mmCIF file of C-alpha atoms and ligand atoms in Angstrom:
data_model
loop_
_atom_site.group_PDB
_atom_site.id
_atom_site.type_symbol
_atom_site.label_atom_id
_atom_site.label_comp_id
_atom_site.label_asym_id
_atom_site.label_seq_id
_atom_site.Cartn_x
_atom_site.Cartn_y
_atom_site.Cartn_z
ATOM 1 C CA MET A 1319 -15.526 -15.084 -2.743
ATOM 2 C CA THR A 1320 -15.560 -17.755 -0.254
ATOM 3 C CA ILE A 1321 -11.864 -18.711 0.602
ATOM 4 C CA GLU A 1322 -11.799 -22.337 2.314
ATOM 5 C CA GLN A 1323 -8.445 -23.109 2.578
ATOM 6 C CA VAL A 1324 -8.189 -27.234 3.930
ATOM 7 C CA PRO A 1325 -5.264 -26.803 6.999
ATOM 8 C CA THR A 1326 -1.685 -28.407 6.207
ATOM 9 C CA TRP A 1327 -1.188 -28.907 9.455
ATOM 10 C CA VAL A 1328 -2.234 -30.698 12.414
ATOM 11 C CA GLN A 1329 -5.318 -29.651 14.638
ATOM 12 C CA PRO A 1330 -4.997 -28.498 17.538
ATOM 13 C CA SER A 1331 -1.108 -26.734 16.620
ATOM 14 C CA HIS A 1332 -0.833 -24.203 19.796
ATOM 15 C CA PRO A 1333 -3.606 -26.354 22.343
ATOM 16 C CA ALA A 1334 -2.230 -25.096 25.261
ATOM 17 C CA PHE A 1335 -3.434 -21.097 24.359
ATOM 18 C CA ILE A 1336 -5.326 -21.295 21.062
ATOM 19 C CA ALA A 1337 -8.694 -23.061 20.761
ATOM 20 C CA VAL A 1338 -10.342 -22.460 16.567
ATOM 21 C CA LYS A 1339 -13.927 -21.224 16.535
ATOM 22 C CA THR A 1340 -16.214 -21.120 13.617
ATOM 23 C CA TYR A 1341 -18.342 -18.081 12.802
ATOM 24 C CA LYS A 1342 -21.929 -18.952 12.085
ATOM 25 C CA SER A 1343 -21.563 -17.130 8.753
ATOM 26 C CA GLY A 1344 -19.246 -15.676 6.087
ATOM 27 C CA ASN A 1345 -15.947 -16.189 4.079
ATOM 28 C CA PHE A 1346 -12.719 -16.771 6.664
ATOM 29 C CA SER A 1347 -14.888 -18.895 8.616
ATOM 30 C CA LYS A 1348 -12.174 -19.933 11.668
ATOM 31 C CA TYR A 1349 -11.291 -17.850 13.923
ATOM 32 C CA ALA A 1350 -8.315 -18.249 16.936
ATOM 33 C CA THR A 1351 -9.701 -17.321 20.268
ATOM 34 C CA SER A 1352 -7.570 -18.136 24.227
ATOM 35 C CA ALA A 1353 -8.059 -21.179 25.198
ATOM 36 C CA THR A 1354 -7.345 -20.803 29.076
ATOM 37 C CA HIS A 1355 -6.910 -17.120 30.930
ATOM 38 C CA ILE A 1356 -3.918 -16.045 29.818
ATOM 39 C CA PRO A 1357 -1.061 -12.966 31.516
ATOM 40 C CA ALA A 1358 0.133 -10.683 30.144
ATOM 41 C CA GLY A 1359 3.358 -11.527 28.646
ATOM 42 C CA THR A 1360 2.953 -15.110 28.126
ATOM 43 C CA ILE A 1361 4.461 -15.998 24.765
ATOM 44 C CA ILE A 1362 2.489 -18.975 23.856
ATOM 45 C CA ALA A 1363 3.419 -19.433 20.010
ATOM 46 C CA ASN A 1364 6.747 -19.662 18.414
ATOM 47 C CA PHE A 1365 6.388 -19.834 15.128
ATOM 48 C CA SER A 1366 9.688 -20.346 12.969
ATOM 49 C CA THR A 1367 9.277 -24.102 13.278
ATOM 50 C CA ALA A 1368 5.765 -24.180 10.828
ATOM 51 C CA ALA A 1369 6.448 -21.171 9.032
ATOM 52 C CA THR A 1370 7.663 -21.914 4.968
ATOM 53 C CA PRO A 1371 8.297 -19.224 2.477
ATOM 54 C CA ALA A 1372 5.100 -17.346 0.833
ATOM 55 C CA GLY A 1373 6.031 -17.046 -2.742
ATOM 56 C CA ASP A 1374 4.230 -13.563 -2.576
ATOM 57 C CA LYS A 1375 1.918 -12.258 0.355
ATOM 58 C CA ALA A 1376 -1.580 -13.358 0.347
ATOM 59 C CA TYR A 1377 -4.491 -13.620 2.929
ATOM 60 C CA SER A 1378 -2.822 -15.861 4.909
ATOM 61 C CA SER A 1379 0.893 -14.776 4.620
ATOM 62 C CA LEU A 1380 2.429 -13.297 7.591
ATOM 63 C CA GLN A 1381 4.972 -10.093 6.429
ATOM 64 C CA VAL A 1382 8.341 -11.046 8.393
ATOM 65 C CA SER A 1383 10.849 -8.201 6.972
ATOM 66 C CA GLU A 1384 10.841 -5.772 3.943
ATOM 67 C CA THR A 1385 11.026 -7.827 1.296
ATOM 68 C CA GLU A 1386 9.463 -11.518 3.136
ATOM 69 C CA HIS A 1387 6.466 -13.099 3.732
ATOM 70 C CA ILE A 1388 5.838 -16.727 5.403
ATOM 71 C CA GLU A 1389 2.661 -18.923 5.543
ATOM 72 C CA LEU A 1390 2.236 -19.673 9.402
ATOM 73 C CA ASN A 1391 1.283 -23.438 9.105
ATOM 74 C CA SER A 1392 -0.639 -23.248 12.491
ATOM 75 C CA ASP A 1393 -3.429 -22.455 14.077
ATOM 76 C CA LEU A 1394 -2.258 -18.742 14.540
ATOM 77 C CA LEU A 1395 -3.292 -18.241 10.932
ATOM 78 C CA TYR A 1396 -6.578 -17.960 12.223
ATOM 79 C CA ALA A 1397 -5.920 -14.992 14.157
ATOM 80 C CA ASN A 1398 -8.490 -11.757 13.309
ATOM 81 C CA HIS A 1399 -6.969 -8.268 13.314
ATOM 82 C CA SER A 1400 -7.488 -5.754 15.571
ATOM 83 C CA CYS A 1401 -6.528 -1.952 15.869
ATOM 84 C CA ASP A 1402 -6.599 -2.764 19.822
ATOM 85 C CA PRO A 1403 -4.260 -5.966 19.452
ATOM 86 C CA ASN A 1404 -4.279 -8.863 22.890
ATOM 87 C CA VAL A 1405 -1.379 -10.052 21.100
ATOM 88 C CA ILE A 1406 1.837 -9.560 19.472
ATOM 89 C CA PHE A 1407 3.787 -11.612 16.056
ATOM 90 C CA ASP A 1408 6.675 -10.069 16.873
ATOM 91 C CA THR A 1409 8.754 -10.702 13.153
ATOM 92 C CA THR A 1410 12.736 -10.453 15.365
ATOM 93 C CA SER A 1411 11.858 -12.138 17.579
ATOM 94 C CA TRP A 1412 9.626 -14.936 15.858
ATOM 95 C CA THR A 1413 7.140 -15.338 18.252
ATOM 96 C CA VAL A 1414 3.289 -14.235 19.137
ATOM 97 C CA THR A 1415 3.613 -12.457 23.008
ATOM 98 C CA ALA A 1416 -0.046 -11.860 25.213
ATOM 99 C CA ILE A 1417 -0.083 -7.515 25.856
ATOM 100 C CA ARG A 1418 -2.606 -7.570 28.432
ATOM 101 C CA ASP A 1419 -4.133 -10.297 30.138
ATOM 102 C CA ILE A 1420 -7.025 -12.389 27.941
ATOM 103 C CA GLU A 1421 -9.794 -13.865 29.571
ATOM 104 C CA GLU A 1422 -10.661 -17.789 28.299
ATOM 105 C CA GLY A 1423 -12.531 -17.841 25.060
ATOM 106 C CA GLU A 1424 -11.565 -14.315 23.755
ATOM 107 C CA PRO A 1425 -10.256 -13.558 19.889
ATOM 108 C CA ILE A 1426 -7.157 -13.233 19.686
ATOM 109 C CA ALA A 1427 -5.890 -10.727 17.273
ATOM 110 C CA PHE A 1428 -2.649 -8.672 17.076
ATOM 111 C CA ASN A 1429 -2.688 -5.548 14.508
ATOM 112 C CA TYR A 1430 -2.319 -7.084 10.717
ATOM 113 C CA LEU A 1431 -0.479 -3.056 10.270
ATOM 114 C CA SER A 1432 2.576 -4.220 12.870
ATOM 115 C CA THR A 1433 3.828 -6.208 9.877
ATOM 116 C CA GLU A 1434 2.019 -6.246 7.445
ATOM 117 C CA TRP A 1435 3.415 -3.039 4.585
ATOM 118 C CA GLU A 1436 0.715 -3.663 2.065
ATOM 119 C CA MET A 1437 -2.592 -5.475 1.926
ATOM 120 C CA ALA A 1438 -3.548 -8.977 -0.322
ATOM 121 C CA GLN A 1439 -6.485 -8.123 0.392
ATOM 122 C CA ALA A 1440 -7.663 -5.038 2.734
ATOM 123 C CA PHE A 1441 -10.963 -4.984 4.044
ATOM 124 C CA PRO A 1442 -12.774 -2.984 6.325
ATOM 125 C CA CYS A 1443 -12.087 -2.648 10.273
ATOM 126 C CA GLU A 1444 -15.194 -3.741 12.631
ATOM 127 C CA CYS A 1445 -13.344 -3.582 15.880
ATOM 128 C CA GLY A 1446 -15.266 -0.977 17.324
ATOM 129 C CA SER A 1447 -11.756 0.094 19.382
ATOM 130 C CA PRO A 1448 -11.498 3.688 19.850
ATOM 131 C CA LYS A 1449 -8.210 3.678 18.449
ATOM 132 C CA CYS A 1450 -9.988 1.749 15.109
ATOM 133 C CA LEU A 1451 -8.185 2.697 12.262
ATOM 134 C CA GLY A 1452 -10.770 1.906 9.761
ATOM 135 C CA GLU A 1453 -9.959 0.728 6.405
ATOM 136 C CA ILE A 1454 -7.008 -1.912 6.377
ATOM 137 C CA ARG A 1455 -4.907 -1.797 3.139
ATOM 138 C CA GLY A 1456 -1.552 -2.016 5.430
ATOM 139 C CA ALA A 1457 0.805 0.277 7.049
ATOM 140 C CA LYS A 1458 2.650 2.249 3.484
ATOM 141 C CA TYR A 1459 -1.707 4.626 3.856
ATOM 142 C CA VAL A 1460 -1.159 4.881 7.154
ATOM 143 C CA PRO A 1461 0.654 8.182 8.090
ATOM 144 C CA THR A 1462 3.301 7.540 10.615
ATOM 145 C CA LYS A 1463 2.375 10.348 13.142
ATOM 146 C CA VAL A 1464 -0.671 8.506 13.261
ATOM 147 C CA LEU A 1465 1.135 4.690 13.761
ATOM 148 C CA ARG A 1466 3.242 5.267 16.887
ATOM 149 C CA GLY A 1467 0.775 5.201 18.824
ATOM 150 C CA TYR A 1468 0.143 1.316 17.914
ATOM 151 C CA PHE A 1469 3.317 -1.770 17.855
ATOM 152 C CA VAL A 1470 5.409 -2.501 14.427
ATOM 153 C CA ASN A 1471 8.119 -4.456 13.578
ATOM 154 C CA ARG A 1472 11.379 -3.260 12.663
ATOM 155 C CA HIS A 1473 10.873 -4.247 9.210
ATOM 156 C CA ILE A 1474 7.357 -1.623 9.247
ATOM 157 C CA LYS A 1475 9.307 1.625 10.680
ATOM 158 C CA LYS A 1476 11.941 1.315 8.035
ATOM 159 C CA MET A 1477 9.707 1.083 5.515
ATOM 160 C CA LEU A 1478 7.830 4.390 6.703
ATOM 161 C CA GLU A 1479 11.227 5.972 7.710
ATOM 162 C CA GLN A 1480 12.052 4.971 3.227
ATOM 163 C CA ARG A 1481 7.999 6.496 2.899
ATOM 164 C CA ASP A 1482 8.587 9.606 4.696
ATOM 165 C CA GLN A 1483 12.685 10.116 3.060
ATOM 166 C CA ASP A 1484 10.664 9.596 -0.166
ATOM 167 C CA GLY A 1485 8.241 12.512 0.331
ATOM 168 C CA ALA A 1486 4.957 10.641 -0.309
ATOM 169 C CA VAL A 1487 2.389 10.010 2.290
ATOM 170 C CA ASN A 1488 3.044 12.421 5.925
HETATM 171 ZN ZN1 ZN B 1425 -10.081 -1.748 13.755
#
């Protein structure tokens, strides 16, 4: 399936930090890279201003609470997944922060399991990290003890607690 979504926002949306590049092949043709050297701890974006509620979760949406999904409507859409990410999307502050130094040109990536309980579209991760979680289907499918080694947002923590109380996956 090829999805070539026409951007609804003015590009580039975050020129100080994000440069969007294009793959030579593949379904999702664009990806976000660092436009500059970004020191660890830098807040590179606030996604509250451009975001709009998503009617339903989609490959492009971000889960921000137990029940709510948003469309980012910015170049942040092109941030890929990594199990060893260089940024976090914090759904409490609605900010994106570098969690380590990022070199210019490095792909910007966050852990989709930090926000998504159940992905609209699962995919096999190819991040190559020793911490790679393999098939990315959503936090719902990962044991809590495995996710302890990763940053996850408050709504995901709550949903894990609820799931474990209900006695499902452990
Ligand atoms: Zn991975």
